[in-house]
């Protein structure tokens, strides 16, 4: 349920916004996306994450590929392996069942599975999943410190299988596994050589890269170039989730996405949840000049949802160039940020209530909690409703004065109100509802990208830093002092690092 009654709009504005969506061709571009047209024009690719959740009896052939058959063939293989691992039939190199799964990936190959794993942790059974993304070796070290290699499975999650951070982490995972199985597990020779096949899976579109790394092709679960990294949690990238919650619940997760896809395709624009949220965002970003947008879940299970949305939204719509290559002449994607609600209340809500910036926010609550210790859930929901009320209606100086507050403090205790929020209330945090929630935001981002005229499915803005880092690596690792040709600031930083590090 989306309540958007606390927004800064009236009927005229709303009518004009809906007309804007029509004029910008939201409907037409939606049809083009679902049909598999190459709407990702800078990479000449279809954009078909929606095909990942089509039911098996649907049909869609794109660029000569029977997309639905391929998706379900992969799902079937994932299901088979997930059941074997979950039941204990799949054993590691020393014959022990797998108890810990470590997903090694970054960006879309990390944030989605991690966020949903946390969101659905009430659904998980014996297996524990861990997520290593940062190339900082501390991340891997702290994750593996208390794990036993004999019962650990690594999922190397990388669409391209070339991402520097993930490849570095995958190699150190392999070294840790083999060293542990050799020393504590007593394995050697062929048994040790065969261990990678029993402890590593790959989730990727790059079969050659996976084979070169040494992962058994039978343990590779593929997807396709028409699935963007940040839109991939419902592809093979979700393997950790399927292992944790089981194939049936994973099916429900996919069904939730599909339900929202259908709503998005068929509901009239003015009653279409992703369109409504997209248009409100346009109103605030382009007409009222609000620069940021907060996502504030009142559910601990959704603690990583804001981080997930940062990639989904900012990597999609943080663009200054239009589809035709010309520069935009309007603002595009807002800065997305947030934290679980009640924690935020005691930290940054001061600014949201009384700061000079207006921060439109999505407040997300769950009506029926998975657990309710000491009736605390009503307390949580009371805070949720109170914050939305306070932000919208504030407190006037007269109301403050009427409480007998001294004149000197009246302004300090006054709240302007008119700070807009959406309220999303989920009946329960089920796999299906989490799928709906993700698809809601995917399509919101799509609607906004369409109106802004940008390609929401490329991410050229991440490339320059990667390219420069590749050049700097040898300048840090070389024994001899390198000949530095950066700007003066960067040269000085590299020299400082080389001179002060202790090795
Ligand atoms: O650098 C950004 C990015 O390409 C994201 O779009 C992507 O989700 C992430 O890196 C990881 O990429 P991969 O799955 O290919 O390792």
Short mmCIF file of C-alpha atoms and ligand atoms in Angstrom, two decimals:
data_model
loop_
_atom_site.label_atom_id
_atom_site.label_comp_id
_atom_site.label_asym_id
_atom_site.label_seq_id
_atom_site.Cartn_x
_atom_site.Cartn_y
_atom_site.Cartn_z
CA UNK A 1 0.00 0.00 0.00
CA UNK A 2 1.40 3.36 -1.06
CA UNK A 3 -0.01 6.38 0.75
CA UNK A 4 1.16 9.48 -1.09
CA UNK A 5 -1.24 11.88 0.59
CA UNK A 6 1.52 13.77 2.41
CA UNK A 7 3.13 15.25 -0.70
CA UNK A 8 3.42 18.87 -1.88
CA UNK A 9 1.00 18.54 -4.77
CA UNK A 10 -2.54 19.53 -5.64
CA UNK A 11 -4.84 18.25 -8.35
CA UNK A 12 -3.46 20.61 -11.01
CA UNK A 13 0.14 19.67 -10.34
CA UNK A 14 -0.72 16.00 -10.25
CA UNK A 15 -2.61 16.24 -13.55
CA UNK A 16 0.34 18.02 -15.14
CA UNK A 17 2.80 15.41 -13.87
CA UNK A 18 0.74 12.55 -15.27
CA UNK A 19 0.55 14.44 -18.58
CA UNK A 20 4.35 14.76 -18.46
CA UNK A 21 4.70 10.98 -18.13
CA UNK A 22 2.45 10.55 -21.14
CA UNK A 23 4.28 13.15 -23.20
CA UNK A 24 7.67 11.67 -22.32
CA UNK A 25 6.57 8.31 -23.72
CA UNK A 26 6.71 6.29 -20.50
CA UNK A 27 4.17 3.86 -21.89
CA UNK A 28 5.97 3.38 -25.19
CA UNK A 29 9.38 2.92 -23.61
CA UNK A 30 7.92 0.46 -21.10
CA UNK A 31 6.55 -1.65 -23.94
CA UNK A 32 9.90 -1.45 -25.71
CA UNK A 33 11.75 -2.62 -22.58
CA UNK A 34 9.43 -5.56 -21.91
CA UNK A 35 9.60 -6.59 -25.59
CA UNK A 36 13.39 -6.76 -25.52
CA UNK A 37 14.18 -3.81 -27.78
CA UNK A 38 17.74 -2.53 -27.40
CA UNK A 39 16.81 0.43 -25.22
CA UNK A 40 20.29 0.37 -23.65
CA UNK A 41 21.56 2.21 -26.71
CA UNK A 42 25.12 2.96 -25.57
CA UNK A 43 25.79 -0.76 -25.11
CA UNK A 44 23.36 -1.88 -27.84
CA UNK A 45 21.59 -4.26 -25.47
CA UNK A 46 18.10 -5.29 -24.54
CA UNK A 47 17.05 -4.59 -20.94
CA UNK A 48 15.23 -7.66 -19.81
CA UNK A 49 15.53 -8.18 -16.07
CA UNK A 50 11.74 -8.49 -16.22
CA UNK A 51 12.21 -11.73 -18.19
CA UNK A 52 14.01 -13.27 -15.19
CA UNK A 53 10.69 -13.47 -13.40
CA UNK A 54 8.41 -14.57 -16.21
CA UNK A 55 6.58 -17.80 -15.41
CA UNK A 56 7.75 -20.94 -17.23
CA UNK A 57 4.69 -20.98 -19.49
CA UNK A 58 5.28 -17.44 -20.77
CA UNK A 59 7.01 -16.91 -24.08
CA UNK A 60 9.51 -14.30 -25.17
CA UNK A 61 12.03 -14.62 -27.95
CA UNK A 62 14.56 -11.83 -28.22
CA UNK A 63 17.39 -11.57 -30.74
CA UNK A 64 16.68 -15.20 -31.64
CA UNK A 65 16.97 -16.39 -28.04
CA UNK A 66 14.09 -18.19 -26.29
CA UNK A 67 14.57 -16.15 -23.18
CA UNK A 68 12.03 -17.88 -20.96
CA UNK A 69 13.38 -21.35 -21.71
CA UNK A 70 16.93 -20.23 -20.91
CA UNK A 71 15.90 -18.53 -17.67
CA UNK A 72 14.04 -21.59 -16.46
CA UNK A 73 16.77 -23.98 -17.53
CA UNK A 74 19.19 -22.06 -15.29
CA UNK A 75 16.65 -21.86 -12.47
CA UNK A 76 16.20 -25.63 -12.70
CA UNK A 77 19.95 -26.23 -12.39
CA UNK A 78 20.18 -23.79 -9.49
CA UNK A 79 17.28 -25.53 -7.76
CA UNK A 80 18.90 -28.93 -8.16
CA UNK A 81 22.20 -27.80 -6.65
CA UNK A 82 20.51 -25.74 -3.93
CA UNK A 83 18.54 -28.76 -2.81
CA UNK A 84 21.67 -30.92 -2.73
CA UNK A 85 23.58 -28.38 -0.66
CA UNK A 86 20.68 -27.70 1.69
CA UNK A 87 19.98 -31.38 2.30
CA UNK A 88 23.63 -32.19 2.97
CA UNK A 89 23.82 -34.49 -0.06
CA UNK A 90 26.45 -32.14 -1.52
CA UNK A 91 29.58 -32.52 0.55
CA UNK A 92 32.88 -30.71 0.54
CA UNK A 93 36.25 -32.27 -0.24
CA UNK A 94 36.52 -33.97 3.15
CA UNK A 95 32.96 -35.33 3.05
CA UNK A 96 31.42 -32.73 5.34
CA UNK A 97 28.20 -30.93 4.44
CA UNK A 98 28.31 -27.22 3.61
CA UNK A 99 27.29 -24.96 6.47
CA UNK A 100 28.64 -21.59 5.36
CA UNK A 101 28.25 -19.89 2.00
CA UNK A 102 30.45 -16.92 1.14
CA UNK A 103 29.23 -14.75 -1.73
CA UNK A 104 32.20 -12.95 -3.25
CA UNK A 105 31.04 -10.05 -5.42
CA UNK A 106 30.62 -6.29 -5.46
CA UNK A 107 28.02 -3.73 -6.54
CA UNK A 108 25.03 -5.52 -8.01
CA UNK A 109 26.73 -8.85 -7.38
CA UNK A 110 26.70 -8.11 -3.65
CA UNK A 111 24.16 -5.47 -2.62
CA UNK A 112 21.07 -7.28 -3.93
CA UNK A 113 21.73 -10.72 -2.44
CA UNK A 114 23.01 -9.19 0.79
CA UNK A 115 20.02 -6.88 1.19
CA UNK A 116 17.49 -9.63 0.48
CA UNK A 117 19.32 -12.16 2.65
CA UNK A 118 19.00 -9.74 5.56
CA UNK A 119 15.39 -8.91 4.66
CA UNK A 120 14.43 -12.60 4.63
CA UNK A 121 16.64 -13.89 7.40
CA UNK A 122 13.57 -15.16 9.20
CA UNK A 123 13.14 -17.59 6.29
CA UNK A 124 16.60 -19.05 6.36
CA UNK A 125 17.36 -22.41 7.87
CA UNK A 126 20.71 -24.06 8.59
CA UNK A 127 23.01 -22.40 6.11
CA UNK A 128 24.64 -19.12 6.99
CA UNK A 129 25.56 -16.74 4.16
CA UNK A 130 28.36 -14.22 4.29
CA UNK A 131 29.09 -11.48 1.78
CA UNK A 132 32.57 -10.27 0.91
CA UNK A 133 32.74 -7.28 -1.42
CA UNK A 134 35.50 -4.91 -0.38
CA UNK A 135 38.97 -5.38 -1.85
CA UNK A 136 40.23 -4.35 1.57
CA UNK A 137 41.68 -7.72 2.69
CA UNK A 138 40.15 -7.12 6.09
CA UNK A 139 36.73 -7.95 4.70
CA UNK A 140 37.74 -11.44 3.63
CA UNK A 141 39.92 -11.96 6.69
CA UNK A 142 37.19 -11.05 9.17
CA UNK A 143 34.65 -13.17 7.29
CA UNK A 144 36.78 -16.30 7.16
CA UNK A 145 38.37 -16.03 10.58
CA UNK A 146 35.94 -18.42 12.29
CA UNK A 147 34.91 -20.53 9.30
CA UNK A 148 36.02 -24.07 8.59
CA UNK A 149 37.16 -24.57 4.96
CA UNK A 150 35.81 -28.12 5.00
CA UNK A 151 32.25 -26.84 5.31
CA UNK A 152 32.50 -23.57 3.35
CA UNK A 153 31.23 -22.91 -0.17
CA UNK A 154 32.27 -19.83 -2.17
CA UNK A 155 30.01 -18.28 -4.76
CA UNK A 156 32.05 -16.06 -7.06
CA UNK A 157 29.43 -13.60 -8.22
CA UNK A 158 30.50 -11.40 -11.10
CA UNK A 159 28.62 -10.64 -14.27
CA UNK A 160 31.83 -9.87 -16.15
CA UNK A 161 34.18 -12.08 -14.11
CA UNK A 162 36.82 -9.39 -14.61
CA UNK A 163 36.06 -7.03 -11.74
CA UNK A 164 39.36 -6.33 -10.04
CA UNK A 165 38.07 -6.45 -6.45
CA UNK A 166 36.12 -9.66 -6.96
CA UNK A 167 38.91 -11.46 -8.77
CA UNK A 168 41.39 -10.50 -6.03
CA UNK A 169 39.00 -11.76 -3.35
CA UNK A 170 38.22 -14.93 -5.32
CA UNK A 171 41.92 -15.75 -5.56
CA UNK A 172 42.50 -15.22 -1.86
CA UNK A 173 39.43 -17.36 -1.08
CA UNK A 174 40.89 -20.15 -3.21
CA UNK A 175 44.25 -19.88 -1.45
CA UNK A 176 42.56 -19.95 1.98
CA UNK A 177 40.48 -22.98 1.05
CA UNK A 178 43.35 -25.02 -0.33
CA UNK A 179 45.72 -24.13 2.53
CA UNK A 180 43.05 -25.01 5.11
CA UNK A 181 42.10 -28.30 3.47
CA UNK A 182 45.77 -29.26 3.23
CA UNK A 183 46.76 -28.38 6.77
CA UNK A 184 43.66 -29.13 8.86
CA UNK A 185 41.85 -31.41 6.39
CA UNK A 186 44.94 -33.45 5.53
CA UNK A 187 44.17 -33.37 1.80
CA UNK A 188 46.86 -33.60 -0.84
CA UNK A 189 47.40 -34.50 -4.49
CA UNK A 190 44.33 -35.13 -6.60
CA UNK A 191 41.97 -34.73 -3.64
CA UNK A 192 43.27 -31.23 -3.10
CA UNK A 193 43.18 -30.47 -6.82
CA UNK A 194 39.54 -31.53 -6.96
CA UNK A 195 38.57 -29.43 -3.94
CA UNK A 196 37.78 -26.27 -5.90
CA UNK A 197 35.00 -28.10 -7.76
CA UNK A 198 33.34 -28.98 -4.47
CA UNK A 199 33.73 -25.60 -2.81
CA UNK A 200 33.35 -23.05 -5.61
CA UNK A 201 30.47 -21.98 -7.79
CA UNK A 202 30.42 -19.13 -10.31
CA UNK A 203 27.51 -16.80 -11.02
CA UNK A 204 28.45 -15.04 -14.21
CA UNK A 205 27.89 -14.32 -17.89
CA UNK A 206 31.55 -15.02 -18.70
CA UNK A 207 32.01 -18.78 -19.22
CA UNK A 208 35.60 -18.41 -20.44
CA UNK A 209 36.66 -16.36 -17.42
CA UNK A 210 35.05 -18.88 -15.09
CA UNK A 211 36.84 -21.80 -16.75
CA UNK A 212 40.17 -19.95 -16.63
CA UNK A 213 39.72 -19.45 -12.89
CA UNK A 214 39.32 -23.20 -12.51
CA UNK A 215 35.67 -23.51 -11.57
CA UNK A 216 33.89 -26.59 -12.92
CA UNK A 217 31.51 -25.48 -15.76
CA UNK A 218 28.83 -27.63 -14.10
CA UNK A 219 29.06 -25.28 -11.12
CA UNK A 220 28.56 -22.19 -13.22
CA UNK A 221 25.15 -20.54 -13.28
CA UNK A 222 24.85 -18.09 -16.09
CA UNK A 223 22.82 -15.09 -17.02
CA UNK A 224 22.84 -12.75 -19.99
CA UNK A 225 24.09 -9.36 -21.11
CA UNK A 226 20.52 -8.06 -21.00
CA UNK A 227 20.58 -8.23 -17.19
CA UNK A 228 22.27 -5.18 -15.68
CA UNK A 229 24.35 -5.79 -12.54
CA UNK A 230 22.07 -3.69 -10.34
CA UNK A 231 19.04 -5.50 -11.77
CA UNK A 232 20.43 -8.99 -11.23
CA UNK A 233 19.37 -10.16 -7.77
CA UNK A 234 16.64 -12.27 -9.38
CA UNK A 235 19.13 -13.97 -11.74
CA UNK A 236 21.76 -16.57 -10.84
CA UNK A 237 23.29 -13.78 -8.74
CA UNK A 238 20.58 -14.70 -6.21
CA UNK A 239 22.07 -18.18 -5.66
CA UNK A 240 23.05 -17.38 -2.06
CA UNK A 241 19.41 -16.52 -1.42
CA UNK A 242 18.13 -19.69 -2.97
CA UNK A 243 20.56 -21.63 -0.79
CA UNK A 244 19.44 -19.74 2.30
CA UNK A 245 15.65 -19.67 1.86
CA UNK A 246 15.14 -22.63 -0.46
CA UNK A 247 13.90 -22.90 -4.06
CA UNK A 248 10.18 -22.65 -3.22
CA UNK A 249 10.58 -19.37 -1.38
CA UNK A 250 12.86 -18.15 -4.16
CA UNK A 251 10.02 -18.87 -6.60
CA UNK A 252 7.74 -16.73 -4.43
CA UNK A 253 10.36 -13.99 -4.52
CA UNK A 254 10.33 -14.06 -8.34
CA UNK A 255 6.53 -14.17 -8.39
CA UNK A 256 6.47 -10.95 -6.35
CA UNK A 257 8.61 -9.17 -8.96
CA UNK A 258 6.35 -10.45 -11.70
CA UNK A 259 3.24 -9.19 -9.94
CA UNK A 260 4.71 -5.68 -9.82
CA UNK A 261 5.83 -5.98 -13.46
CA UNK A 262 2.26 -6.70 -14.46
CA UNK A 263 0.90 -3.85 -12.37
CA UNK A 264 3.46 -1.51 -13.96
CA UNK A 265 2.53 -2.60 -17.47
CA UNK A 266 -1.22 -2.44 -17.05
CA UNK A 267 -2.33 0.03 -14.35
CA UNK A 268 -3.36 3.49 -15.59
CA UNK A 269 -0.51 5.97 -15.15
CA UNK A 270 -2.25 7.88 -12.36
CA UNK A 271 -2.78 4.67 -10.37
CA UNK A 272 0.51 3.05 -11.18
CA UNK A 273 2.76 2.81 -8.13
CA UNK A 274 6.17 3.10 -9.87
CA UNK A 275 4.81 5.95 -12.02
CA UNK A 276 3.42 7.78 -9.00
CA UNK A 277 6.69 7.52 -7.11
CA UNK A 278 8.69 8.45 -10.18
CA UNK A 279 6.57 11.54 -10.87
CA UNK A 280 6.73 12.75 -7.29
CA UNK A 281 10.51 12.44 -7.46
CA UNK A 282 10.56 14.48 -10.69
CA UNK A 283 8.43 17.15 -9.05
CA UNK A 284 10.85 17.49 -6.16
CA UNK A 285 14.06 17.22 -8.16
CA UNK A 286 13.22 19.36 -11.17
CA UNK A 287 10.55 21.77 -10.00
CA UNK A 288 11.26 22.30 -6.29
CA UNK A 289 15.07 21.74 -6.53
CA UNK A 290 15.32 19.21 -3.71
CA UNK A 291 18.63 17.49 -4.17
CA UNK A 292 18.35 14.36 -2.07
CA UNK A 293 15.82 11.67 -1.34
CA UNK A 294 15.82 9.57 1.82
CA UNK A 295 14.68 5.97 2.18
CA UNK A 296 13.80 5.19 5.78
CA UNK A 297 12.68 1.64 6.48
CA UNK A 298 10.95 1.03 9.79
CA UNK A 299 12.04 -2.58 9.66
CA UNK A 300 15.38 -3.87 10.84
CA UNK A 301 15.11 -6.59 8.22
CA UNK A 302 15.34 -3.86 5.56
CA UNK A 303 18.46 -2.30 7.03
CA UNK A 304 20.42 -2.60 3.77
CA UNK A 305 17.57 -1.46 1.53
CA UNK A 306 18.82 2.16 1.36
CA UNK A 307 22.30 0.97 0.35
CA UNK A 308 20.80 -1.30 -2.28
CA UNK A 309 18.73 1.59 -3.66
CA UNK A 310 21.77 3.84 -3.79
CA UNK A 311 23.23 1.65 -6.50
CA UNK A 312 19.91 0.99 -8.23
CA UNK A 313 18.99 4.65 -8.46
CA UNK A 314 22.27 6.56 -8.54
CA UNK A 315 24.11 4.22 -10.92
CA UNK A 316 21.06 4.25 -13.19
CA UNK A 317 20.12 7.92 -13.26
CA UNK A 318 23.24 9.77 -12.10
CA UNK A 319 23.81 10.98 -15.68
CA UNK A 320 24.41 14.29 -17.48
CA UNK A 321 24.12 13.06 -21.06
CA UNK A 322 20.90 12.27 -22.87
CA UNK A 323 20.23 9.18 -24.95
CA UNK A 324 21.21 11.04 -28.12
CA UNK A 325 24.56 12.10 -26.66
CA UNK A 326 23.63 15.71 -26.00
CA UNK A 327 24.05 17.22 -22.53
CA UNK A 328 21.00 17.36 -20.29
CA UNK A 329 19.56 20.79 -19.57
CA UNK A 330 17.82 19.75 -16.35
CA UNK A 331 18.69 17.99 -13.12
CA UNK A 332 18.69 14.18 -13.10
CA UNK A 333 18.96 11.56 -10.34
CA UNK A 334 18.80 12.68 -6.72
CA UNK A 335 21.26 11.65 -4.04
CA UNK A 336 19.71 8.65 -2.32
CA UNK A 337 20.47 7.97 1.30
CA UNK A 338 18.94 6.51 4.44
CA UNK A 339 19.07 4.21 7.40
CA UNK A 340 16.50 2.27 9.38
CA UNK A 341 14.00 4.81 10.69
CA UNK A 342 14.17 4.83 14.45
CA UNK A 343 17.96 4.87 14.39
CA UNK A 344 17.82 7.86 12.05
CA UNK A 345 15.41 9.64 14.39
CA UNK A 346 18.18 9.84 16.96
CA UNK A 347 20.77 10.94 14.44
CA UNK A 348 19.93 12.89 11.29
CA UNK A 349 16.17 13.53 11.62
CA UNK A 350 16.98 16.91 13.22
CA UNK A 351 17.97 18.13 9.76
CA UNK A 352 14.99 16.49 8.08
CA UNK A 353 12.62 18.27 10.48
CA UNK A 354 14.27 21.67 10.86
CA UNK A 355 17.21 21.93 8.45
CA UNK A 356 17.36 24.35 5.52
CA UNK A 357 17.20 21.49 2.99
CA UNK A 358 13.93 19.73 2.36
CA UNK A 359 14.43 15.98 2.07
CA UNK A 360 11.55 14.07 0.51
CA UNK A 361 11.47 10.60 2.05
CA UNK A 362 9.98 7.16 1.60
CA UNK A 363 8.97 5.67 4.94
CA UNK A 364 8.52 1.90 4.78
CA UNK A 365 6.67 -0.11 7.40
CA UNK A 366 5.54 -3.71 7.81
CA UNK A 367 2.09 -4.26 9.33
CA UNK A 368 2.52 -7.84 10.53
CA UNK A 369 6.00 -8.44 11.91
CA UNK A 370 7.83 -11.73 11.84
CA UNK A 371 8.53 -11.35 15.54
CA UNK A 372 7.09 -9.03 18.14
CA UNK A 373 8.92 -9.19 21.43
CA UNK A 374 7.14 -7.39 24.26
CA UNK A 375 4.68 -5.70 21.93
CA UNK A 376 7.49 -3.50 20.59
CA UNK A 377 6.11 -3.54 17.08
CA UNK A 378 3.34 -1.08 17.98
CA UNK A 379 6.02 1.20 19.40
CA UNK A 380 7.91 1.02 16.13
CA UNK A 381 4.79 1.76 14.07
CA UNK A 382 3.79 4.63 16.38
CA UNK A 383 7.15 6.22 15.63
CA UNK A 384 6.65 5.68 11.90
CA UNK A 385 3.24 7.35 11.83
CA UNK A 386 4.34 10.13 14.20
CA UNK A 387 7.34 11.07 12.06
CA UNK A 388 5.27 11.34 8.88
CA UNK A 389 2.69 13.46 10.73
CA UNK A 390 5.33 15.72 12.27
CA UNK A 391 7.13 16.19 8.96
CA UNK A 392 3.93 17.04 7.12
CA UNK A 393 2.15 19.25 9.60
CA UNK A 394 4.92 20.56 11.87
CA UNK A 395 4.16 22.76 14.83
CA UNK A 396 3.45 26.48 14.58
CA UNK A 397 4.88 29.21 16.78
CA UNK A 398 1.41 29.77 18.24
CA UNK A 399 1.15 26.14 19.22
CA UNK A 400 4.55 26.33 20.89
CA UNK A 401 3.65 29.53 22.72
CA UNK A 402 0.39 27.99 23.88
CA UNK A 403 2.45 25.38 25.70
CA UNK A 404 3.98 28.16 27.80
CA UNK A 405 7.41 27.99 26.17
CA UNK A 406 9.60 31.05 26.78
CA UNK A 407 9.73 33.50 23.87
CA UNK A 408 13.47 32.91 23.41
CA UNK A 409 12.83 29.27 22.60
CA UNK A 410 9.75 29.54 20.43
CA UNK A 411 11.61 29.55 17.09
CA UNK A 412 13.84 26.71 18.21
CA UNK A 413 10.80 24.58 18.99
CA UNK A 414 8.80 25.45 15.88
CA UNK A 415 8.49 22.98 13.00
CA UNK A 416 7.67 24.31 9.56
CA UNK A 417 6.00 21.13 8.33
CA UNK A 418 5.39 20.68 4.59
CA UNK A 419 8.18 18.14 4.45
CA UNK A 420 6.92 15.46 2.07
CA UNK A 421 6.86 11.72 2.62
CA UNK A 422 5.53 8.63 0.94
CA UNK A 423 4.39 5.84 3.21
CA UNK A 424 4.75 2.28 1.96
CA UNK A 425 3.07 -0.32 4.15
CA UNK A 426 3.69 -3.99 3.44
CA UNK A 427 1.34 -6.54 4.94
CA UNK A 428 4.22 -8.85 5.86
CA UNK A 429 7.85 -9.14 4.83
CA UNK A 430 7.51 -12.26 2.70
CA UNK A 431 9.78 -13.22 -0.21
CA UNK A 432 6.99 -12.15 -2.58
CA UNK A 433 6.63 -8.73 -0.98
CA UNK A 434 10.37 -8.14 -1.04
CA UNK A 435 10.27 -8.99 -4.77
CA UNK A 436 7.42 -6.50 -5.26
CA UNK A 437 9.30 -3.82 -3.37
CA UNK A 438 12.43 -4.20 -5.48
CA UNK A 439 10.47 -4.17 -8.74
CA UNK A 440 8.58 -1.09 -7.54
CA UNK A 441 11.84 0.82 -7.23
CA UNK A 442 13.33 -0.65 -10.43
CA UNK A 443 10.39 0.71 -12.38
CA UNK A 444 10.34 4.01 -10.50
CA UNK A 445 13.95 4.53 -11.61
CA UNK A 446 12.95 3.57 -15.15
CA UNK A 447 10.10 6.08 -15.23
CA UNK A 448 12.39 8.87 -14.07
CA UNK A 449 15.17 7.91 -16.49
CA UNK A 450 12.62 7.96 -19.33
CA UNK A 451 11.39 11.43 -18.42
CA UNK A 452 14.93 12.72 -18.03
CA UNK A 453 15.84 11.17 -21.39
CA UNK A 454 18.89 9.32 -20.06
CA UNK A 455 19.98 5.70 -20.47
CA UNK A 456 19.32 4.17 -17.03
CA UNK A 457 21.13 0.98 -17.97
CA UNK A 458 24.75 1.92 -18.60
CA UNK A 459 27.32 3.14 -16.05
CA UNK A 460 30.20 4.78 -17.87
CA UNK A 461 30.79 6.99 -14.84
CA UNK A 462 32.45 4.14 -12.94
CA UNK A 463 35.09 3.52 -15.61
CA UNK A 464 37.57 6.38 -15.22
CA UNK A 465 38.44 5.56 -11.62
CA UNK A 466 38.89 1.87 -12.51
CA UNK A 467 41.20 2.78 -15.40
CA UNK A 468 43.34 5.08 -13.27
CA UNK A 469 43.54 2.50 -10.47
CA UNK A 470 44.86 -0.08 -12.92
CA UNK A 471 47.66 2.35 -13.78
CA UNK A 472 48.45 3.15 -10.15
CA UNK A 473 48.72 -0.48 -8.96
CA UNK A 474 52.22 -1.02 -10.43
CA UNK A 475 53.28 2.36 -9.09
CA UNK A 476 52.51 1.11 -5.59
CA UNK A 477 53.86 -2.41 -5.96
CA UNK A 478 57.14 -1.71 -7.79
CA UNK A 479 60.35 -1.93 -5.76
CA UNK A 480 62.05 0.84 -7.70
CA UNK A 481 60.70 4.35 -7.35
CA UNK A 482 58.23 4.81 -10.21
CA UNK A 483 58.31 7.65 -12.67
CA UNK A 484 55.06 9.39 -11.72
CA UNK A 485 53.18 11.39 -14.30
CA UNK A 486 49.98 12.27 -12.51
CA UNK A 487 49.00 15.71 -11.31
CA UNK A 488 51.09 17.11 -8.44
CA UNK A 489 48.53 16.20 -5.78
CA UNK A 490 48.27 12.55 -6.84
CA UNK A 491 52.04 12.21 -7.27
CA UNK A 492 52.56 13.55 -3.75
CA UNK A 493 49.99 11.14 -2.26
CA UNK A 494 51.61 8.14 -3.96
CA UNK A 495 55.05 9.24 -2.79
CA UNK A 496 53.78 9.78 0.75
CA UNK A 497 52.23 6.31 0.80
CA UNK A 498 55.39 4.65 -0.51
CA UNK A 499 57.59 6.55 1.96
CA UNK A 500 55.51 5.94 5.08
CA UNK A 501 54.18 2.40 4.64
CA UNK A 502 55.78 -0.30 6.76
CA UNK A 503 56.40 -3.57 4.95
O1 LIG B 1 31.69 -0.86 -11.42
C1 LIG B 1 30.31 -0.91 -11.41
C2 LIG B 1 29.82 -2.28 -11.73
O2 LIG B 1 30.03 -2.55 -13.08
C3 LIG B 1 28.37 -2.44 -11.36
O3 LIG B 1 27.51 -1.97 -12.34
C4 LIG B 1 28.29 -3.90 -11.13
O4 LIG B 1 27.14 -4.26 -10.41
C5 LIG B 1 29.56 -4.12 -10.36
O5 LIG B 1 30.50 -3.27 -10.99
C6 LIG B 1 30.08 -5.53 -10.34
O6 LIG B 1 30.31 -6.02 -11.63
P1 LIG B 1 30.49 -7.56 -11.90
O7 LIG B 1 29.25 -8.26 -11.48
O8 LIG B 1 30.76 -7.67 -13.36
O9 LIG B 1 31.67 -8.02 -11.08
#
